[in-house]
Coordinates of C-alpha atoms in Angstrom, one line a residue:
X2 CA -25.6 2.0 8.4
X3 CA -24.5 4.7 6.0
X4 CA -22.8 3.3 2.8
X5 CA -22.4 6.6 0.9
X6 CA -19.0 7.8 2.2
X7 CA -16.0 6.6 4.2
X8 CA -16.1 7.0 7.9
X9 CA -13.1 8.0 9.9
X10 CA -12.0 7.7 13.5
X11 CA -12.9 5.4 16.4
X12 CA -15.8 3.0 16.5
X13 CA -15.5 1.8 12.9
X14 CA -17.5 -1.4 12.2
X15 CA -15.6 -4.6 11.5
X16 CA -14.0 -5.1 8.1
X17 CA -12.6 -7.9 6.0
X18 CA -9.3 -6.2 5.4
X19 CA -7.3 -3.4 7.0
X20 CA -5.0 -2.1 4.3
X21 CA -2.2 0.5 4.8
X22 CA -0.9 2.0 1.5
X23 CA 2.7 3.1 2.2
X24 CA 3.9 5.3 -0.7
X25 CA 7.5 6.4 -1.4
X26 CA 7.8 10.2 -1.6
X27 CA 11.6 10.4 -1.3
X28 CA 13.9 12.6 -3.4
X29 CA 14.1 10.0 -6.2
X30 CA 10.4 10.6 -6.9
X31 CA 10.0 13.9 -8.7
X32 CA 6.7 15.8 -8.7
X33 CA 5.6 14.5 -12.1
X34 CA 6.2 11.0 -10.9
X35 CA 4.4 11.7 -7.7
X36 CA 1.4 12.9 -9.7
X37 CA 1.4 9.7 -11.8
X38 CA 1.7 7.5 -8.7
X39 CA -1.1 9.2 -6.8
X40 CA -3.3 9.5 -9.9
X41 CA -2.8 5.8 -10.6
X42 CA -3.7 4.9 -7.0
X43 CA -6.8 7.1 -7.1
X44 CA -7.8 5.7 -10.4
X45 CA -7.5 2.2 -9.1
X46 CA -10.2 2.9 -6.4
X47 CA -12.4 4.2 -9.2
X48 CA -12.4 0.8 -11.0
X49 CA -15.8 -0.8 -10.6
X50 CA -14.3 -4.2 -9.8
X51 CA -12.1 -2.9 -7.1
X52 CA -14.8 -0.9 -5.5
X53 CA -17.0 -4.0 -5.7
X54 CA -14.3 -6.1 -4.1
X55 CA -14.1 -3.7 -1.2
X56 CA -17.8 -4.6 -0.4
X57 CA -17.7 -8.2 -1.5
X58 CA -16.4 -10.0 1.6
X59 CA -18.5 -11.3 4.5
X60 CA -18.3 -8.1 6.4
X61 CA -19.0 -5.9 3.4
X62 CA -16.1 -3.5 3.6
X63 CA -12.4 -2.9 4.0
X64 CA -10.6 -0.2 5.9
X65 CA -7.8 1.7 4.2
X66 CA -5.4 4.5 4.9
X67 CA -2.4 6.0 3.1
X68 CA 1.0 6.9 4.4
X69 CA 3.6 8.9 2.6
X70 CA 7.2 8.1 3.6
X71 CA 10.7 9.4 2.9
X72 CA 13.3 10.1 5.6
X73 CA 10.2 10.6 7.8
X74 CA 6.5 9.7 7.3
X75 CA 3.1 11.4 7.4
X76 CA -0.4 10.1 7.4
X77 CA -1.8 11.3 4.1
X78 CA -5.3 9.8 4.3
X79 CA -6.8 8.6 7.6
X80 CA -8.5 5.3 8.1
X81 CA -11.7 5.1 6.1
X82 CA -14.3 2.3 5.8
X83 CA -14.9 1.6 2.1
X84 CA -18.0 -0.3 1.5
X85 CA -18.9 0.4 -2.2
X86 CA -18.4 2.8 -5.1
X87 CA -19.3 6.1 -3.3
X88 CA -16.8 5.4 -0.5
X89 CA -14.2 4.3 -2.9
X90 CA -14.6 7.5 -4.9
X91 CA -14.2 9.5 -1.6
X92 CA -11.0 7.6 -1.0
X93 CA -9.8 8.5 -4.5
X94 CA -10.6 12.2 -3.9
X95 CA -8.8 12.2 -0.6
X96 CA -5.7 10.7 -2.2
X97 CA -5.7 13.3 -4.9
X98 CA -6.0 16.1 -2.3
X99 CA -3.3 14.8 0.1
X100 CA -0.3 17.2 0.3
X101 CA 3.1 15.8 -0.4
X102 CA 4.4 15.4 3.1
X103 CA 7.1 14.7 4.3
X104 CA 9.3 16.6 1.9
X105 CA 11.7 14.8 -0.4
X106 CA 14.6 13.1 1.4
X107 CA 16.4 9.8 1.8
X108 CA 14.7 6.4 1.2
X109 CA 14.0 5.3 4.7
X110 CA 12.2 2.1 3.6
X111 CA 12.5 0.3 6.9
X112 CA 11.2 3.3 8.9
X113 CA 8.3 3.7 6.5
X114 CA 7.4 0.1 6.9
X115 CA 7.5 0.5 10.7
X116 CA 5.2 3.5 10.5
X117 CA 2.8 1.5 8.4
X118 CA 2.8 -1.3 10.9
X119 CA 2.1 1.2 13.7
X120 CA -0.9 2.5 11.7
X121 CA -2.2 -1.1 11.3
X122 CA -1.9 -1.6 15.0
X123 CA -4.1 1.5 15.5
X124 CA -6.8 0.6 12.9
X125 CA -10.1 1.6 14.4
X126 CA -11.9 -1.4 12.9
X127 CA -11.6 -5.1 13.8
X128 CA -10.2 -6.7 10.6
X129 CA -10.1 -10.3 9.4
X130 CA -6.8 -9.6 7.5
X131 CA -4.1 -7.1 7.9
X132 CA -2.0 -5.9 4.9
X133 CA 0.8 -3.4 4.4
X134 CA 1.2 -2.3 0.7
X135 CA 4.7 -0.8 0.1
X136 CA 5.4 1.0 -3.2
X137 CA 8.6 2.8 -4.1
X138 CA 11.6 3.1 -6.5
X139 CA 14.6 2.6 -4.3
X140 CA 16.4 0.5 -1.8
X141 CA 16.6 1.4 1.9
X142 CA 19.4 4.0 2.4
X143 CA 18.6 5.5 5.8
X144 CA 17.4 4.3 9.2
X145 CA 16.2 0.8 10.1
X146 CA 16.8 -2.1 7.8
X147 CA 13.6 -3.4 6.2
X148 CA 14.2 -7.1 6.8
X149 CA 13.9 -7.0 10.6
X150 CA 10.8 -4.7 10.4
X151 CA 9.3 -7.1 7.9
X152 CA 9.8 -10.0 10.4
X153 CA 8.1 -8.0 13.2
X154 CA 5.1 -7.4 11.0
X155 CA 4.8 -11.0 9.9
X156 CA 5.0 -12.2 13.5
X157 CA 2.1 -9.9 14.2
X158 CA 0.0 -11.5 11.5
X159 CA 0.5 -8.8 8.8
X160 CA 0.9 -9.7 5.1
X161 CA 3.4 -7.2 3.5
X162 CA 3.3 -6.8 -0.3
X163 CA 5.5 -4.7 -2.5
X164 CA 5.3 -2.8 -5.8
X165 CA 8.8 -1.9 -7.1
X166 CA 9.1 0.8 -9.7
X167 CA 12.3 0.0 -11.7
X168 CA 13.1 3.4 -13.3
X169 CA 15.9 4.1 -10.9
X170 CA 17.1 0.6 -9.9
X171 CA 16.4 -2.1 -12.5
X172 CA 17.1 -4.9 -10.0
X173 CA 14.9 -3.4 -7.2
X174 CA 12.4 -6.3 -7.4
X175 CA 15.0 -8.6 -5.9
X176 CA 15.5 -6.3 -2.9
X177 CA 11.7 -6.3 -2.3
X178 CA 11.6 -10.0 -2.6
X179 CA 14.4 -10.5 -0.1
X180 CA 13.9 -7.7 2.4
X181 CA 10.3 -6.3 2.2
X182 CA 7.6 -8.8 1.5
X183 CA 6.4 -11.5 4.0
X184 CA 3.4 -13.2 5.5
X185 CA 0.7 -15.5 4.1
X186 CA 0.2 -14.9 0.4
X187 CA 2.7 -12.1 0.2
X188 CA 3.8 -11.1 -3.2
X189 CA 6.0 -8.5 -5.0
X190 CA 5.3 -6.9 -8.3
X191 CA 7.3 -4.6 -10.6
X192 CA 6.6 -2.0 -13.2
X193 CA 9.2 -0.4 -15.4
X194 CA 8.4 3.3 -14.6
X195 CA 5.7 5.6 -13.2
X196 CA 3.8 5.6 -16.5
X197 CA 3.0 1.9 -15.8
X198 CA 2.3 2.4 -12.1
X199 CA -1.5 2.7 -12.5
X200 CA -1.9 -0.6 -14.3
X201 CA 0.4 -2.3 -11.8
X202 CA -1.4 -0.8 -8.8
X203 CA -4.8 -1.9 -10.1
X204 CA -3.6 -5.5 -10.4
X205 CA -2.0 -5.3 -6.9
X206 CA -5.2 -4.0 -5.3
X207 CA -7.3 -6.7 -7.0
X208 CA -5.1 -9.3 -5.4
X209 CA -4.9 -7.7 -2.0
X210 CA -8.6 -6.9 -1.6
X211 CA -9.7 -10.1 -3.2
X212 CA -7.8 -12.0 -0.5
X213 CA -6.1 -14.6 -2.7
X214 CA -4.1 -16.1 0.1
X215 CA -1.4 -18.8 -0.4
X216 CA 0.2 -21.0 2.2
X217 CA 2.8 -19.2 4.4
X218 CA 5.6 -21.0 2.5
X219 CA 4.5 -19.7 -0.9
X220 CA 5.3 -16.3 -2.4
X221 CA 4.2 -15.1 -5.8
X222 CA 6.3 -12.7 -7.8
X223 CA 4.6 -10.8 -10.7
X224 CA 6.1 -8.4 -13.1
X225 CA 3.9 -6.0 -15.1
X226 CA 5.8 -5.4 -18.4

């Protein structure tokens, strides 16, 4: 088995986690903020402990993809099997090279969540756990409401976690708690602005990939100051 790069497409070997990274690119996210967000996400995959965690489970790998969402959504990075530092670096490079599509528009959070769930349903690898990672800086203001979409995902066995960036809406974390996150071990985190996004995303991925699951009744809310 090749462990030097991610593998895309059908026939991917089983993984410990299928993780869809669903990233807000709506009009409230300017191009400098987009760069900070994608740079922070790419940098997280370059962290030695995160790359090690990807390969640290019983199946030795996770599968990950990235979705950019606004009023519509586009697959930014296809499903990749990440089984160590080289594959994690390839994911980081793919994120950095992904074009900003769709263009800036409304914050269709519920529709973006639905698109992420559809990608998880089509993951080419059998996965022990399924997780949808939502990050953004605003409430839903177009399309499907996020709460019912969240409930569909939870019923299908998906854990939905959130990272709320508070630069536009200081009380956004409450919206994520009430309408976005769900499933076993689900949690929401907040950071004050995009300059703090990288640190928050590193902590978020450590939790998601490490598989720190709580009972279905428990939810953990973390704030990165």
